[in-house]
Amino acid sequence: MSHIIAAVSTGNQVTAIGIIRLSGDGCAQVAEKVFALQNYPSFSQVPNRKLVLGTLKDKEGRTIDQCMAVYTRGPHSYTGEDTVEFHCHGSPAVLAAALEALYIAGASPAKRGEFTKRAFMNGHMDLTQAEAVIDLIEADTPEAAANAAGQVGGVLQKKLSPIYNVLTDLCSHFHAVLDYPDEDIEDFGLENYYGTLRDSAKALHTLLQSYSRGRILRQGVSAAILGRPNVGKSSLLNALAGFERVIVTDVPGTTRDTVEETVMVRSVKLRLIDTAGIRETEDKIEAMGVERSRAAAENADLVIFVCDGSSPLTEDDQKIMELCTDSPNAIALINKSDKGTVVLPSDLPFMNVIPVCAKSGEGLEQLADVIEEMFSDGAPCDGSILTNARQFDAIRRAYESMLSALQGLKLGLTPDAVLIDVEESMSAMGEVTGATVREDITARIFERFCVGK
Ligand code: GDP
């Protein structure tokens, strides 16, 4: 039996309601020591999952709060154990006093993610579901939340478990033949497995492909704003961010470092990176900024090239445009449209060219249209998008081992040679679902959580 843990689940802010969680079999006895039920003689009489009124008392018997409690009997609770939640008034002082009373009554402080870890350990969720819990908590767009909610509901697990079952079947059949040669076990024809194995590899490949969208869903689109000094890059960033984030001056070369700002452009989360104006320079500090700009352009999901439309394009503009052409997603903005323009869209080698005025915000709606079209592909965020780097890496290894098993089959290798690959693939998949994951990795996963979840 695991010990009883307690934590505040609603953080350390003043809120209308603050929730304290208690989990561990027998936790109702601990709850009873600090909570005087108003209408029931004891927690054993309290109906399951019903909010009941009572008074929380500190160690001296003084009232801490009059509040509600809900008792959920294991195994049908979040953690799989008996749990009690107190819905208190959300003052950090009230919650701290209540927590202290619970510790004195026998509970211990919960570690980060310990409630969810217990749910995983008790078989209430697999690791894909447990990891999605933190993604759901941290989701900052409706799409990211929808995808995480789908994964908490088991969408990813349902995709992976038939594949894992195919591999398990294959391995167990093979081992049965090997270990019990005298038994009448159907002969092992690896070729019978070829088709199913190939279908499994395809399914993993589809999942792996979803990761580029998943990364964007999780981290946002990284967008580098490029252009020579003074064309209005910082002004554009400020216009998009809706507040002053970068000091705007009319002395060229003042944005010496890159500045990052996250903004929502409709449903797309953009991580805008304002780069130092790119141009050939002798200035050492500025040269570092220029180098950073080049790197930002190379690593960005989206490159936004800005030029000053009120003056002719320069050699520097041309050089910077060359940096942008390698990017799969690039947009050119002809800025300062209020000053009249001498630069035509046809002068710029971009698919998307938009005249804008960073000062008035004109043209930004059109920019938003293009960005939305580029990055919301309309595919459902139902949990089938892979967003987690750890999962991506494990599935990639599972996929590669599967390909190598398939190749072994084609080449007619002996079953034991092929099965080494199959077992490797299984083990990598097990890291995703939690079937074979090592204790130290499990520990690290739950450290990402907050206390109380
Ligand atoms: P950066 O060096 O590319 O980041 O350029 P800034 O954003 O610092 O802008 C340089 C100068 O151009 C500032 O004086 C801005 O006020 C001005 N500026 C930026 N955008 C516009 C615009 O749309 N119209 C006009 N008239 N001036 C602008």
Coordinates of N, CA, C and O in Angstrom, one line a residue, residues 207-359:
L207 N 2.4 8.6 -38.0 CA 2.5 9.3 -36.8 C 3.8 10.2 -36.8 O 3.7 11.3 -36.3
L208 N 4.9 9.6 -37.3 CA 6.1 10.4 -37.3 C 6.0 11.7 -38.1 O 6.4 12.7 -37.8
Q209 N 5.2 11.5 -39.2 CA 5.0 12.7 -40.1 C 4.2 13.8 -39.4 O 4.3 15.0 -39.7
S210 N 3.3 13.4 -38.5 CA 2.5 14.4 -37.8 C 3.3 15.2 -36.8 O 2.8 16.2 -36.3
Y211 N 4.5 14.8 -36.5 CA 5.3 15.5 -35.5 C 5.7 16.9 -35.9 O 5.7 17.8 -35.0
S212 N 5.9 17.2 -37.2 CA 6.3 18.6 -37.5 C 5.1 19.5 -37.2 O 5.3 20.6 -36.7
R213 N 3.9 19.0 -37.4 CA 2.7 19.9 -37.0 C 2.6 19.9 -35.5 O 2.3 20.9 -34.9
G214 N 2.9 18.8 -34.9 CA 2.8 18.6 -33.4 C 3.8 19.6 -32.7 O 3.4 20.2 -31.7
R215 N 5.0 19.7 -33.3 CA 6.0 20.6 -32.7 C 5.5 22.0 -32.7 O 5.6 22.8 -31.8
I216 N 4.9 22.4 -33.9 CA 4.3 23.7 -34.0 C 3.1 23.9 -33.1 O 3.0 25.0 -32.4
L217 N 2.3 22.9 -32.9 CA 1.2 23.0 -32.0 C 1.6 23.3 -30.6 O 1.0 24.0 -29.8
R218 N 2.8 22.6 -30.2 CA 3.2 22.8 -28.9 C 4.1 24.0 -28.7 O 3.9 24.8 -27.7
Q219 N 5.0 24.3 -29.6 CA 5.9 25.4 -29.4 C 5.5 26.7 -30.1 O 6.0 27.7 -29.9
G220 N 4.6 26.5 -31.1 CA 4.3 27.7 -31.9 C 5.2 27.7 -33.2 O 6.1 26.9 -33.3
V221 N 4.9 28.5 -34.1 CA 5.7 28.7 -35.3 C 6.8 29.7 -35.0 O 6.5 30.8 -34.6
S222 N 8.0 29.2 -35.3 CA 9.1 30.2 -35.1 C 9.2 31.0 -36.3 O 9.3 30.5 -37.4
A223 N 9.1 32.3 -36.2 CA 9.1 33.2 -37.4 C 10.2 34.3 -37.2 O 10.2 35.0 -36.2
A224 N 11.2 34.2 -38.1 CA 12.3 35.2 -38.1 C 11.9 36.4 -39.0 O 11.5 36.3 -40.1
I225 N 12.0 37.6 -38.4 CA 11.8 38.8 -39.2 C 13.1 39.3 -39.7 O 14.0 39.7 -38.9
L226 N 13.3 39.4 -41.0 CA 14.6 39.7 -41.6 C 14.5 41.0 -42.4 O 13.5 41.2 -43.1
G227 N 15.5 41.7 -42.4 CA 15.5 42.9 -43.2 C 16.7 43.8 -42.8 O 17.2 43.7 -41.7
R228 N 17.1 44.7 -43.7 CA 18.2 45.6 -43.3 C 17.8 46.6 -42.2 O 16.6 46.7 -42.0
P229 N 18.7 47.2 -41.6 CA 18.3 48.2 -40.5 C 17.4 49.2 -41.0 O 17.4 49.7 -42.1
N230 N 16.4 49.6 -40.1 CA 15.6 50.7 -40.3 C 14.4 50.5 -41.3 O 13.7 51.5 -41.6
V231 N 14.2 49.3 -41.7 CA 13.0 49.1 -42.6 C 11.7 49.0 -41.9 O 10.7 49.0 -42.5
G232 N 11.8 48.7 -40.5 CA 10.6 48.7 -39.7 C 10.3 47.3 -39.1 O 9.2 47.0 -38.8
K233 N 11.4 46.5 -38.9 CA 11.2 45.2 -38.4 C 10.6 45.2 -36.9 O 9.7 44.5 -36.6
S234 N 11.3 46.1 -36.1 CA 10.8 46.2 -34.7 C 9.4 46.7 -34.6 O 8.6 46.3 -33.8
S235 N 9.1 47.7 -35.5 CA 7.8 48.3 -35.5 C 6.8 47.2 -35.9 O 5.7 47.2 -35.3
L236 N 7.1 46.4 -36.8 CA 6.2 45.3 -37.2 C 6.0 44.3 -36.0 O 4.8 44.0 -35.7
L237 N 7.1 44.0 -35.4 CA 6.9 43.1 -34.2 C 6.0 43.7 -33.2 O 5.1 43.1 -32.6
N238 N 6.2 45.0 -32.9 CA 5.4 45.7 -31.9 C 4.0 45.8 -32.4 O 3.1 45.6 -31.5
A239 N 3.8 46.0 -33.7 CA 2.4 46.1 -34.2 C 1.7 44.7 -34.0 O 0.5 44.7 -33.6
L240 N 2.4 43.7 -34.2 CA 1.8 42.3 -34.0 C 1.6 42.0 -32.6 O 0.7 41.4 -32.2
A241 N 2.6 42.4 -31.8 CA 2.5 42.1 -30.3 C 1.5 43.0 -29.6 O 1.0 42.6 -28.5
G242 N 1.2 44.1 -30.2 CA 0.2 45.0 -29.6 C 0.8 45.8 -28.5 O 0.1 46.5 -27.8
F243 N 2.1 45.7 -28.2 CA 2.7 46.6 -27.2 C 4.2 46.8 -27.5 O 4.8 46.0 -28.3
E244 N 4.8 47.8 -26.9 CA 6.2 48.1 -27.2 C 7.0 47.0 -26.6 O 7.0 46.7 -25.4
R245 N 7.8 46.3 -27.4 CA 8.6 45.2 -26.8 C 10.1 45.5 -27.2 O 11.0 45.2 -26.4
V246 N 10.3 46.2 -28.3 CA 11.6 46.5 -28.8 C 11.8 48.0 -28.8 O 10.8 48.7 -29.2
I247 N 12.9 48.5 -28.5 CA 13.1 50.0 -28.6 C 13.2 50.3 -30.1 O 14.0 49.8 -30.8
V248 N 12.3 51.2 -30.6 CA 12.3 51.6 -32.0 C 13.0 52.9 -32.1 O 12.7 53.9 -31.4
T249 N 14.1 53.0 -32.9 CA 14.8 54.3 -33.1 C 15.0 54.4 -34.6 O 14.9 53.5 -35.3
D250 N 15.4 55.7 -35.0 CA 15.7 55.8 -36.4 C 17.2 55.8 -36.7 O 17.6 56.2 -37.8
V251 N 18.0 55.4 -35.7 CA 19.4 55.2 -36.0 C 19.6 53.7 -36.4 O 19.3 52.8 -35.7
P252 N 20.2 53.5 -37.6 CA 20.3 52.2 -38.1 C 21.1 51.3 -37.2 O 22.1 51.8 -36.6
G253 N 20.8 50.0 -37.1 CA 21.6 49.1 -36.4 C 21.4 49.1 -34.9 O 22.3 48.6 -34.1
T254 N 20.3 49.6 -34.4 CA 20.1 49.6 -32.9 C 19.6 48.3 -32.3 O 19.7 48.1 -31.1
T255 N 18.9 47.5 -33.2 CA 18.5 46.2 -32.6 C 19.6 45.2 -32.7 O 19.8 44.6 -33.8
R256 N 20.4 45.2 -31.7 CA 21.7 44.4 -31.8 C 21.5 42.9 -31.6 O 22.3 42.1 -32.0
D257 N 20.6 42.6 -30.8 CA 20.4 41.2 -30.5 C 19.1 40.7 -31.1 O 18.3 41.5 -31.7
T258 N 18.8 39.4 -31.0 CA 17.5 39.0 -31.4 C 16.5 39.1 -30.2 O 16.9 39.0 -29.1
V259 N 15.3 39.5 -30.5 CA 14.3 39.7 -29.5 C 13.1 38.8 -29.9 O 12.7 38.7 -31.0
E260 N 12.6 38.1 -28.9 CA 11.6 37.1 -29.2 C 10.3 37.5 -28.5 O 10.3 37.9 -27.3
E261 N 9.2 37.3 -29.2 CA 7.9 37.7 -28.6 C 6.9 36.6 -29.2 O 6.9 36.3 -30.3
T262 N 6.0 36.1 -28.3 CA 5.0 35.2 -28.7 C 3.7 35.9 -28.9 O 3.2 36.6 -28.0
V263 N 3.1 35.8 -30.1 CA 1.8 36.4 -30.4 C 0.9 35.4 -31.0 O 1.3 34.5 -31.7
M264 N -0.4 35.6 -30.8 CA -1.4 34.8 -31.5 C -1.8 35.5 -32.8 O -2.3 36.7 -32.7
V265 N -1.6 34.9 -33.9 CA -2.1 35.5 -35.1 C -3.3 34.6 -35.5 O -3.1 33.4 -36.0
R266 N -4.5 35.0 -35.2 CA -5.7 34.2 -35.3 C -5.4 32.9 -34.5 O -5.1 33.0 -33.3
S267 N -5.5 31.7 -35.2 CA -5.3 30.5 -34.4 C -3.9 30.0 -34.3 O -3.6 29.0 -33.8
V268 N -3.0 30.8 -34.9 CA -1.6 30.3 -35.0 C -0.8 31.0 -33.9 O -0.8 32.3 -33.8
K269 N 0.0 30.2 -33.2 CA 0.9 30.8 -32.2 C 2.2 31.1 -32.9 O 2.9 30.2 -33.4
L270 N 2.6 32.4 -33.0 CA 3.8 32.8 -33.6 C 4.9 33.2 -32.6 O 4.6 34.0 -31.7
R271 N 6.1 32.6 -32.7 CA 7.2 33.0 -31.9 C 8.0 33.9 -32.8 O 8.8 33.4 -33.6
L272 N 7.8 35.2 -32.7 CA 8.4 36.2 -33.6 C 9.9 36.5 -33.1 O 10.1 36.8 -31.9
I273 N 10.8 36.4 -34.0 CA 12.2 36.7 -33.6 C 12.6 37.9 -34.5 O 12.6 37.8 -35.7
D274 N 12.8 39.0 -33.8 CA 13.3 40.2 -34.5 C 14.8 40.1 -34.5 O 15.5 40.1 -33.5
T275 N 15.4 40.0 -35.7 CA 16.8 39.9 -35.8 C 17.5 41.2 -36.0 O 16.8 42.2 -36.4
A276 N 18.7 41.2 -35.6 CA 19.4 42.5 -35.9 C 19.5 42.7 -37.4 O 19.5 41.8 -38.2
G277 N 19.4 43.9 -37.8 CA 19.4 44.2 -39.2 C 20.6 43.6 -39.9 O 21.8 43.7 -39.4
I278 N 20.3 42.8 -40.9 CA 21.4 42.1 -41.6 C 22.1 43.0 -42.6 O 21.5 43.6 -43.4
R279 N 23.4 43.2 -42.4 CA 24.2 43.9 -43.4 C 25.7 43.6 -43.1 O 26.0 43.3 -42.0
E280 N 26.5 43.8 -44.1 CA 27.9 43.6 -43.9 C 28.4 44.7 -42.9 O 28.0 45.8 -43.1
T281 N 29.1 44.3 -41.9 CA 29.5 45.3 -40.9 C 30.9 45.0 -40.3 O 31.3 43.8 -40.3
E282 N 31.5 46.0 -39.9 CA 32.8 45.9 -39.3 C 32.6 45.8 -37.8 O 33.5 45.4 -37.1
D283 N 31.5 46.3 -37.3 CA 31.3 46.4 -35.9 C 31.1 45.0 -35.3 O 30.3 44.2 -35.7
K284 N 32.0 44.7 -34.3 CA 32.1 43.3 -33.8 C 30.8 42.9 -33.2 O 30.3 41.8 -33.4
I285 N 30.2 43.8 -32.3 CA 29.0 43.4 -31.6 C 27.9 43.1 -32.6 O 27.2 42.2 -32.5
E286 N 27.8 44.1 -33.6 CA 26.7 43.9 -34.5 C 26.9 42.7 -35.4 O 26.0 42.1 -35.8
A287 N 28.2 42.4 -35.7 CA 28.5 41.2 -36.5 C 27.9 40.0 -35.8 O 27.4 39.1 -36.5
M288 N 28.0 39.9 -34.5 CA 27.4 38.8 -33.8 C 25.9 38.7 -34.0 O 25.3 37.7 -34.2
G289 N 25.3 39.9 -34.0 CA 23.8 39.9 -34.2 C 23.5 39.4 -35.6 O 22.5 38.7 -35.8
V290 N 24.3 39.8 -36.6 CA 24.1 39.4 -38.0 C 24.2 37.9 -38.1 O 23.3 37.3 -38.7
E291 N 25.2 37.3 -37.4 CA 25.4 35.9 -37.5 C 24.1 35.2 -36.9 O 23.6 34.2 -37.4
R292 N 23.6 35.8 -35.8 CA 22.4 35.2 -35.1 C 21.2 35.3 -36.1 O 20.4 34.4 -36.1
S293 N 21.2 36.4 -36.9 CA 20.1 36.5 -37.8 C 20.1 35.4 -38.9 O 19.1 34.8 -39.2
R294 N 21.3 35.2 -39.3 CA 21.4 34.1 -40.3 C 21.0 32.8 -39.7 O 20.2 32.0 -40.4
A295 N 21.4 32.5 -38.5 CA 21.0 31.2 -37.9 C 19.5 31.2 -37.6 O 18.9 30.2 -37.9
A296 N 18.9 32.4 -37.2 CA 17.5 32.4 -37.0 C 16.7 32.1 -38.3 O 15.7 31.4 -38.3
A297 N 17.2 32.6 -39.4 CA 16.6 32.4 -40.7 C 16.6 30.9 -41.0 O 15.7 30.3 -41.5
E298 N 17.8 30.3 -40.7 CA 17.9 28.9 -41.1 C 17.0 28.0 -40.3 O 16.5 27.0 -40.7
N299 N 16.9 28.4 -39.0 CA 16.1 27.5 -38.1 C 14.6 27.8 -38.0 O 13.9 27.1 -37.4
A300 N 14.2 28.9 -38.6 CA 12.8 29.3 -38.4 C 11.8 28.5 -39.3 O 12.2 28.1 -40.4
D301 N 10.6 28.4 -38.8 CA 9.6 27.7 -39.6 C 9.0 28.7 -40.7 O 8.6 28.3 -41.7
L302 N 9.1 30.0 -40.3 CA 8.6 31.0 -41.2 C 9.6 32.2 -41.3 O 10.1 32.6 -40.2
V303 N 9.9 32.6 -42.5 CA 10.8 33.8 -42.6 C 10.0 35.0 -43.1 O 9.3 34.8 -44.1
I304 N 10.0 36.1 -42.4 CA 9.3 37.3 -42.9 C 10.3 38.3 -43.3 O 11.1 38.8 -42.5
F305 N 10.4 38.6 -44.6 CA 11.3 39.6 -45.1 C 10.7 40.9 -45.1 O 9.5 41.0 -45.7
V306 N 11.3 41.9 -44.6 CA 10.8 43.3 -44.6 C 11.7 44.2 -45.4 O 12.9 44.2 -45.2
C307 N 11.1 45.0 -46.3 CA 11.9 46.1 -46.9 C 11.1 47.4 -46.8 O 9.9 47.4 -46.5
D308 N 11.8 48.4 -47.0 CA 11.2 49.8 -47.0 C 10.8 50.1 -48.4 O 11.6 50.4 -49.3
G309 N 9.4 50.1 -48.6 CA 8.9 50.3 -49.9 C 9.0 51.7 -50.4 O 8.8 52.0 -51.6
S310 N 9.4 52.7 -49.5 CA 9.5 54.1 -49.9 C 10.8 54.4 -50.6 O 11.0 55.5 -51.0
S311 N 11.8 53.5 -50.5 CA 13.1 53.7 -51.2 C 13.5 52.5 -52.0 O 13.1 51.4 -51.6
P312 N 14.3 52.7 -53.0 CA 14.6 51.6 -53.9 C 15.3 50.5 -53.1 O 16.0 50.7 -52.2
L313 N 15.2 49.3 -53.6 CA 15.8 48.1 -53.0 C 17.4 48.3 -53.1 O 17.8 48.8 -54.1
T314 N 18.1 47.9 -52.1 CA 19.5 48.0 -52.1 C 20.2 46.7 -52.3 O 19.5 45.6 -52.3
E315 N 21.5 46.7 -52.4 CA 22.3 45.5 -52.5 C 22.1 44.6 -51.2 O 22.0 43.4 -51.3
D316 N 22.0 45.3 -50.1 CA 21.8 44.6 -48.8 C 20.4 43.9 -48.9 O 20.3 42.7 -48.4
D317 N 19.4 44.5 -49.4 CA 18.1 43.9 -49.5 C 18.2 42.6 -50.3 O 17.7 41.6 -49.9
Q318 N 18.9 42.7 -51.4 CA 19.1 41.5 -52.3 C 19.8 40.4 -51.5 O 19.4 39.2 -51.6
K319 N 20.8 40.7 -50.8 CA 21.6 39.7 -50.0 C 20.7 39.0 -49.0 O 20.7 37.8 -48.8
I320 N 19.9 39.8 -48.3 CA 19.0 39.3 -47.3 C 17.9 38.4 -48.0 O 17.6 37.3 -47.4
M321 N 17.4 38.8 -49.1 CA 16.4 38.0 -49.8 C 17.0 36.6 -50.1 O 16.3 35.6 -50.1
E322 N 18.3 36.6 -50.5 CA 18.9 35.3 -50.8 C 18.8 34.4 -49.6 O 18.6 33.2 -49.7
L323 N 19.0 34.9 -48.4 CA 18.9 34.1 -47.2 C 17.5 33.5 -47.0 O 17.4 32.5 -46.4
C324 N 16.5 34.2 -47.5 CA 15.1 33.8 -47.3 C 14.7 32.7 -48.3 O 13.7 32.0 -48.0
T325 N 15.3 32.6 -49.4 CA 14.8 31.8 -50.5 C 14.8 30.3 -50.1 O 14.1 29.5 -50.7
D326 N 15.7 29.9 -49.2 CA 15.8 28.5 -48.8 C 14.7 28.1 -47.9 O 14.5 26.9 -47.7
S327 N 14.0 29.1 -47.3 CA 13.0 28.7 -46.3 C 11.7 28.2 -47.0 O 11.3 28.7 -48.0
P328 N 11.2 27.1 -46.5 CA 10.0 26.5 -47.1 C 8.8 27.5 -47.0 O 7.9 27.5 -47.8
N329 N 8.8 28.4 -46.0 CA 7.7 29.3 -45.8 C 8.3 30.7 -45.7 O 8.9 31.0 -44.7
A330 N 8.0 31.5 -46.7 CA 8.6 32.9 -46.7 C 7.5 33.9 -47.1 O 6.7 33.6 -48.0
I331 N 7.5 35.0 -46.5 CA 6.6 36.1 -46.8 C 7.4 37.4 -46.9 O 8.3 37.6 -46.1
A332 N 7.1 38.2 -48.0 CA 7.8 39.5 -48.1 C 6.8 40.6 -47.7 O 5.7 40.5 -48.2
L333 N 7.3 41.5 -46.9 CA 6.4 42.7 -46.6 C 7.1 43.9 -47.2 O 8.3 44.2 -46.9
I334 N 6.3 44.7 -47.9 CA 6.8 46.0 -48.4 C 6.2 47.0 -47.4 O 5.0 47.3 -47.4
N335 N 7.1 47.5 -46.5 CA 6.6 48.3 -45.4 C 6.6 49.8 -45.8 O 7.2 50.2 -46.8
K336 N 6.1 50.6 -44.9 CA 6.0 52.0 -45.0 C 5.1 52.4 -46.2 O 5.4 53.4 -46.9
S337 N 4.0 51.7 -46.4 CA 3.1 51.9 -47.6 C 2.5 53.3 -47.5 O 2.1 53.9 -48.5
D338 N 2.5 53.9 -46.2 CA 2.0 55.3 -46.1 C 2.8 56.3 -46.7 O 2.4 57.4 -47.0
K339 N 4.1 56.0 -46.9 CA 5.0 57.0 -47.5 C 5.1 56.9 -49.0 O 6.0 57.6 -49.7
G340 N 4.2 56.1 -49.6 CA 4.3 55.9 -51.1 C 5.3 54.9 -51.4 O 6.2 54.7 -50.6
T341 N 5.1 54.1 -52.5 CA 6.0 53.0 -52.7 C 6.7 53.0 -54.1 O 6.1 53.4 -55.1
V342 N 8.0 52.7 -54.0 CA 8.7 52.6 -55.3 C 9.1 51.1 -55.5 O 9.7 50.8 -56.6
V343 N 8.8 50.3 -54.6 CA 9.1 48.8 -54.7 C 7.8 48.1 -55.1 O 6.8 48.3 -54.4
L344 N 7.9 47.3 -56.2 CA 6.7 46.6 -56.6 C 6.7 45.2 -56.2 O 7.8 44.6 -56.0
P345 N 5.6 44.6 -55.9 CA 5.6 43.1 -55.6 C 6.4 42.3 -56.6 O 7.1 41.3 -56.1
S346 N 6.3 42.7 -57.8 CA 7.1 41.8 -58.8 C 8.6 42.0 -58.7 O 9.3 41.2 -59.3
D347 N 9.1 43.0 -57.9 CA 10.5 43.1 -57.7 C 11.0 42.1 -56.7 O 12.2 41.9 -56.6
L348 N 10.1 41.4 -56.0 CA 10.6 40.5 -55.0 C 10.3 39.1 -55.3 O 9.2 38.7 -55.7
P349 N 11.3 38.2 -55.2 CA 11.2 36.8 -55.6 C 10.4 36.0 -54.5 O 11.0 35.0 -54.0
F350 N 9.2 36.3 -54.2 CA 8.5 35.6 -53.1 C 7.1 35.2 -53.7 O 6.5 36.0 -54.5
M351 N 6.6 34.1 -53.2 CA 5.2 33.8 -53.6 C 4.2 34.7 -52.9 O 3.2 35.0 -53.5
N352 N 4.5 35.1 -51.7 CA 3.6 36.0 -50.9 C 4.3 37.3 -50.7 O 5.3 37.4 -50.0
V353 N 3.7 38.4 -51.3 CA 4.2 39.7 -51.1 C 3.1 40.6 -50.6 O 2.0 40.6 -51.3
I354 N 3.2 41.3 -49.5 CA 2.1 42.1 -48.9 C 2.6 43.5 -48.6 O 3.6 43.6 -47.8
P355 N 2.0 44.5 -49.2 CA 2.3 45.9 -48.8 C 1.7 46.1 -47.4 O 0.5 45.8 -47.2
V356 N 2.5 46.7 -46.5 CA 2.0 46.9 -45.1 C 2.4 48.3 -44.6 O 3.4 48.9 -45.2
C357 N 1.8 48.7 -43.6 CA 2.3 49.9 -42.9 C 2.3 49.5 -41.4 O 1.3 49.4 -40.7
A358 N 3.5 49.3 -40.9 CA 3.7 48.8 -39.5 C 3.2 49.9 -38.6 O 2.8 49.6 -37.5
K359 N 3.3 51.1 -39.0 CA 2.9 52.2 -38.1 C 1.4 52.2 -37.9 O 1.0 52.4 -36.8

